[in-house]
One Martini backbone bead per residue (centre of mass of N, CA, C, O) as a GRO file, in nm:
protein
  213
    1UNK     BB    1   1.009   0.271   1.858
    2UNK     BB    2   0.838   0.074   1.667
    3UNK     BB    3   0.704  -0.073   1.426
    4UNK     BB    4   0.728  -0.121   1.069
    5UNK     BB    5   0.479  -0.118   0.810
    6UNK     BB    6   0.464  -0.300   0.505
    7UNK     BB    7   0.189  -0.269   0.278
    8UNK     BB    8   0.074  -0.513   0.032
    9UNK     BB    9  -0.046  -0.584  -0.268
   10UNK     BB   10  -0.104  -0.782  -0.505
   11UNK     BB   11  -0.090  -0.877  -0.810
   12UNK     BB   12  -0.206  -0.933  -1.099
   13UNK     BB   13  -0.483  -1.128  -1.214
   14UNK     BB   14  -0.689  -1.320  -1.393
   15UNK     BB   15  -0.950  -1.229  -1.234
   16UNK     BB   16  -0.910  -0.931  -1.258
   17UNK     BB   17  -0.948  -0.923  -1.568
   18UNK     BB   18  -1.241  -1.071  -1.557
   19UNK     BB   19  -1.400  -0.975  -1.285
   20UNK     BB   20  -1.359  -1.171  -1.053
   21UNK     BB   21  -1.429  -1.305  -0.759
   22UNK     BB   22  -1.216  -1.417  -0.503
   23UNK     BB   23  -1.104  -1.429  -0.219
   24UNK     BB   24  -1.035  -1.761  -0.140
   25UNK     BB   25  -0.992  -1.773  -0.403
   26UNK     BB   26  -0.786  -1.854  -0.700
   27UNK     BB   27  -0.536  -1.674  -0.897
   28UNK     BB   28  -0.293  -1.613  -1.092
   29UNK     BB   29  -0.055  -1.439  -1.206
   30UNK     BB   30   0.024  -1.243  -1.435
   31UNK     BB   31   0.264  -1.115  -1.619
   32UNK     BB   32   0.216  -0.834  -1.496
   33UNK     BB   33   0.206  -0.927  -1.201
   34UNK     BB   34   0.501  -1.023  -1.194
   35UNK     BB   35   0.622  -0.750  -1.266
   36UNK     BB   36   0.508  -0.600  -1.023
   37UNK     BB   37   0.649  -0.771  -0.809
   38UNK     BB   38   0.941  -0.705  -0.902
   39UNK     BB   39   0.908  -0.394  -0.870
   40UNK     BB   40   0.852  -0.399  -0.575
   41UNK     BB   41   1.118  -0.526  -0.493
   42UNK     BB   42   1.293  -0.296  -0.602
   43UNK     BB   43   1.146  -0.066  -0.435
   44UNK     BB   44   1.242  -0.202  -0.148
   45UNK     BB   45   1.552  -0.137  -0.128
   46UNK     BB   46   1.510   0.135   0.063
   47UNK     BB   47   1.424  -0.087   0.271
   48UNK     BB   48   1.457  -0.248   0.604
   49UNK     BB   49   1.389  -0.562   0.582
   50UNK     BB   50   1.326  -0.835   0.820
   51UNK     BB   51   1.024  -0.933   0.740
   52UNK     BB   52   0.774  -1.176   0.599
   53UNK     BB   53   0.425  -1.156   0.547
   54UNK     BB   54   0.157  -1.376   0.420
   55UNK     BB   55  -0.074  -1.471   0.257
   56UNK     BB   56  -0.165  -1.811   0.170
   57UNK     BB   57  -0.234  -1.716  -0.098
   58UNK     BB   58  -0.094  -1.742  -0.403
   59UNK     BB   59  -0.086  -1.439  -0.504
   60UNK     BB   60   0.064  -1.337  -0.250
   61UNK     BB   61   0.305  -1.530  -0.247
   62UNK     BB   62   0.422  -1.450  -0.518
   63UNK     BB   63   0.479  -1.160  -0.433
   64UNK     BB   64   0.646  -1.208  -0.172
   65UNK     BB   65   0.871  -1.389  -0.308
   66UNK     BB   66   0.997  -1.165  -0.476
   67UNK     BB   67   1.102  -1.013  -0.227
   68UNK     BB   68   1.242  -1.243  -0.073
   69UNK     BB   69   1.454  -1.305  -0.291
   70UNK     BB   70   1.594  -1.024  -0.287
   71UNK     BB   71   1.645  -1.038   0.047
   72UNK     BB   72   1.667  -1.329   0.175
   73UNK     BB   73   1.359  -1.395   0.268
   74UNK     BB   74   1.134  -1.576   0.436
   75UNK     BB   75   0.813  -1.657   0.392
   76UNK     BB   76   0.523  -1.606   0.609
   77UNK     BB   77   0.241  -1.772   0.630
   78UNK     BB   78  -0.111  -1.643   0.670
   79UNK     BB   79  -0.453  -1.625   0.743
   80UNK     BB   80  -0.472  -1.328   0.852
   81UNK     BB   81  -0.414  -1.210   0.534
   82UNK     BB   82  -0.658  -1.279   0.407
   83UNK     BB   83  -0.909  -1.257   0.227
   84UNK     BB   84  -1.215  -1.202   0.204
   85UNK     BB   85  -1.486  -1.396   0.229
   86UNK     BB   86  -1.740  -1.452  -0.048
   87UNK     BB   87  -1.846  -1.719  -0.098
   88UNK     BB   88  -2.095  -1.731  -0.340
   89UNK     BB   89  -1.923  -1.504  -0.509
   90UNK     BB   90  -1.706  -1.677  -0.594
   91UNK     BB   91  -1.626  -1.659  -0.942
   92UNK     BB   92  -1.797  -1.409  -0.996
   93UNK     BB   93  -1.970  -1.179  -1.159
   94UNK     BB   94  -2.134  -0.892  -1.113
   95UNK     BB   95  -2.393  -0.954  -1.282
   96UNK     BB   96  -2.453  -1.214  -1.126
   97UNK     BB   97  -2.479  -1.091  -0.843
   98UNK     BB   98  -2.701  -0.875  -0.903
   99UNK     BB   99  -2.914  -1.088  -0.994
  100UNK     BB  100  -2.908  -1.289  -0.732
  101UNK     BB  101  -2.805  -1.034  -0.509
  102UNK     BB  102  -2.931  -0.736  -0.496
  103UNK     BB  103  -2.951  -0.652  -0.189
  104UNK     BB  104  -2.669  -0.732  -0.092
  105UNK     BB  105  -2.514  -0.561  -0.297
  106UNK     BB  106  -2.630  -0.292  -0.210
  107UNK     BB  107  -2.510  -0.306   0.072
  108UNK     BB  108  -2.210  -0.336  -0.010
  109UNK     BB  109  -2.208  -0.050  -0.159
  110UNK     BB  110  -2.350   0.132   0.091
  111UNK     BB  111  -2.314  -0.094   0.357
  112UNK     BB  112  -2.055  -0.292   0.406
  113UNK     BB  113  -2.072  -0.340   0.728
  114UNK     BB  114  -2.369  -0.501   0.678
  115UNK     BB  115  -2.278  -0.727   0.509
  116UNK     BB  116  -2.419  -1.066   0.423
  117UNK     BB  117  -2.261  -1.316   0.275
  118UNK     BB  118  -2.308  -1.611   0.156
  119UNK     BB  119  -2.050  -1.787   0.315
  120UNK     BB  120  -1.919  -1.537   0.437
  121UNK     BB  121  -1.771  -1.254   0.542
  122UNK     BB  122  -1.695  -0.983   0.743
  123UNK     BB  123  -1.543  -0.694   0.825
  124UNK     BB  124  -1.525  -0.757   1.131
  125UNK     BB  125  -1.371  -1.022   1.103
  126UNK     BB  126  -1.123  -0.901   0.973
  127UNK     BB  127  -1.056  -0.698   1.191
  128UNK     BB  128  -1.011  -0.903   1.425
  129UNK     BB  129  -0.775  -1.069   1.294
  130UNK     BB  130  -0.586  -0.825   1.253
  131UNK     BB  131  -0.567  -0.722   1.541
  132UNK     BB  132  -0.445  -0.979   1.657
  133UNK     BB  133  -0.194  -0.991   1.474
  134UNK     BB  134  -0.068  -0.714   1.545
  135UNK     BB  135  -0.050  -0.759   1.847
  136UNK     BB  136   0.145  -1.000   1.826
  137UNK     BB  137   0.375  -0.849   1.683
  138UNK     BB  138   0.409  -0.621   1.903
  139UNK     BB  139   0.482  -0.828   2.133
  140UNK     BB  140   0.729  -0.978   1.981
  141UNK     BB  141   0.814  -0.700   1.849
  142UNK     BB  142   1.084  -0.443   1.798
  143UNK     BB  143   1.197  -0.237   1.567
  144UNK     BB  144   1.065  -0.349   1.300
  145UNK     BB  145   1.062  -0.450   0.950
  146UNK     BB  146   0.737  -0.521   0.808
  147UNK     BB  147   0.606  -0.729   0.565
  148UNK     BB  148   0.273  -0.714   0.418
  149UNK     BB  149   0.085  -0.949   0.222
  150UNK     BB  150  -0.220  -0.892   0.038
  151UNK     BB  151  -0.544  -0.745  -0.005
  152UNK     BB  152  -0.770  -0.521  -0.082
  153UNK     BB  153  -0.965  -0.542   0.161
  154UNK     BB  154  -0.762  -0.609   0.387
  155UNK     BB  155  -0.588  -0.356   0.363
  156UNK     BB  156  -0.818  -0.152   0.418
  157UNK     BB  157  -0.890  -0.256   0.694
  158UNK     BB  158  -0.611  -0.210   0.820
  159UNK     BB  159  -0.607   0.099   0.776
  160UNK     BB  160  -0.864   0.162   0.933
  161UNK     BB  161  -0.765   0.048   1.197
  162UNK     BB  162  -0.512   0.244   1.221
  163UNK     BB  163  -0.722   0.502   1.194
  164UNK     BB  164  -0.986   0.457   1.350
  165UNK     BB  165  -1.198   0.360   1.128
  166UNK     BB  166  -1.472   0.283   0.988
  167UNK     BB  167  -1.584   0.025   0.779
  168UNK     BB  168  -1.767   0.211   0.591
  169UNK     BB  169  -1.479   0.335   0.455
  170UNK     BB  170  -1.361   0.132   0.236
  171UNK     BB  171  -1.404   0.325  -0.034
  172UNK     BB  172  -1.185   0.558   0.065
  173UNK     BB  173  -0.984   0.333  -0.029
  174UNK     BB  174  -0.709   0.270  -0.238
  175UNK     BB  175  -0.590  -0.044  -0.419
  176UNK     BB  176  -0.346  -0.131  -0.601
  177UNK     BB  177  -0.139  -0.316  -0.757
  178UNK     BB  178   0.129  -0.325  -0.535
  179UNK     BB  179   0.064  -0.142  -0.326
  180UNK     BB  180   0.212   0.091  -0.094
  181UNK     BB  181   0.229   0.088   0.266
  182UNK     BB  182   0.299   0.300   0.560
  183UNK     BB  183   0.346   0.207   0.915
  184UNK     BB  184   0.404   0.369   1.219
  185UNK     BB  185   0.491   0.269   1.549
  186UNK     BB  186   0.410   0.454   1.815
  187UNK     BB  187   0.358   0.554   2.144
  188UNK     BB  188   0.057   0.669   2.023
  189UNK     BB  189   0.066   0.497   1.761
  190UNK     BB  190  -0.040   0.484   1.445
  191UNK     BB  191   0.130   0.597   1.132
  192UNK     BB  192   0.053   0.716   0.820
  193UNK     BB  193   0.303   0.770   0.547
  194UNK     BB  194   0.174   0.569   0.324
  195UNK     BB  195  -0.044   0.547   0.017
  196UNK     BB  196  -0.086   0.389  -0.272
  197UNK     BB  197   0.203   0.314  -0.390
  198UNK     BB  198   0.319   0.300  -0.758
  199UNK     BB  199   0.617   0.407  -0.839
  200UNK     BB  200   0.753   0.120  -0.915
  201UNK     BB  201   0.594   0.126  -1.172
  202UNK     BB  202   0.696   0.126  -1.517
  203UNK     BB  203   0.463   0.039  -1.660
  204UNK     BB  204   0.144   0.021  -1.851
  205UNK     BB  205  -0.014  -0.123  -1.553
  206UNK     BB  206  -0.224   0.042  -1.353
  207UNK     BB  207  -0.422  -0.191  -1.240
  208UNK     BB  208  -0.781  -0.209  -1.111
  209UNK     BB  209  -0.986  -0.519  -1.091
  210UNK     BB  210  -1.166  -0.523  -0.856
  211UNK     BB  211  -1.481  -0.637  -0.841
  212UNK     BB  212  -1.568  -0.508  -0.529
  213UNK     BB  213  -1.516  -0.176  -0.576
   0.00000   0.00000   0.00000
């Protein structure tokens, strides 16, 4: 048996509430987002986590550190788990984007794998950096339980990668704030055993306000 990956999205942020596109831009967790992160940490008690890697962006690090504190594990930040860069769209509301970039936004919504956002990244770029990162982890470690904390688009790309599914299917996977996914790496490849699990959230705030979903 190879590594088991616990893959989580960050908690709710200020920009999630406002409906602003985040990408490499950053906004801190809301009070509810911090509560979600702590509840994720509590929910992880039943799993034997050995190490934690997180996107180096603040909202993901805040979430990962809540889990790290509970387990006594230092979080290792990495650019490999960053959200997709949305270039000129970052910090903008959807109405602004649709007004200024109508054709590109139409492509993003209907053929996301073909979208080229000005100053931004593509889904294939995210896929390539994630594939390299996972390959490095699988070469370096064996039979470890590894938590990866990332972002809405990046997590979905990672799951599509592990399912060997085309990037055009990005909207067929949902990822709520602090949703947990589990992937076991077996001798014949990755097996997804849990997806978008938010059962750890106790309060009435299972909110998912990613602007570009």
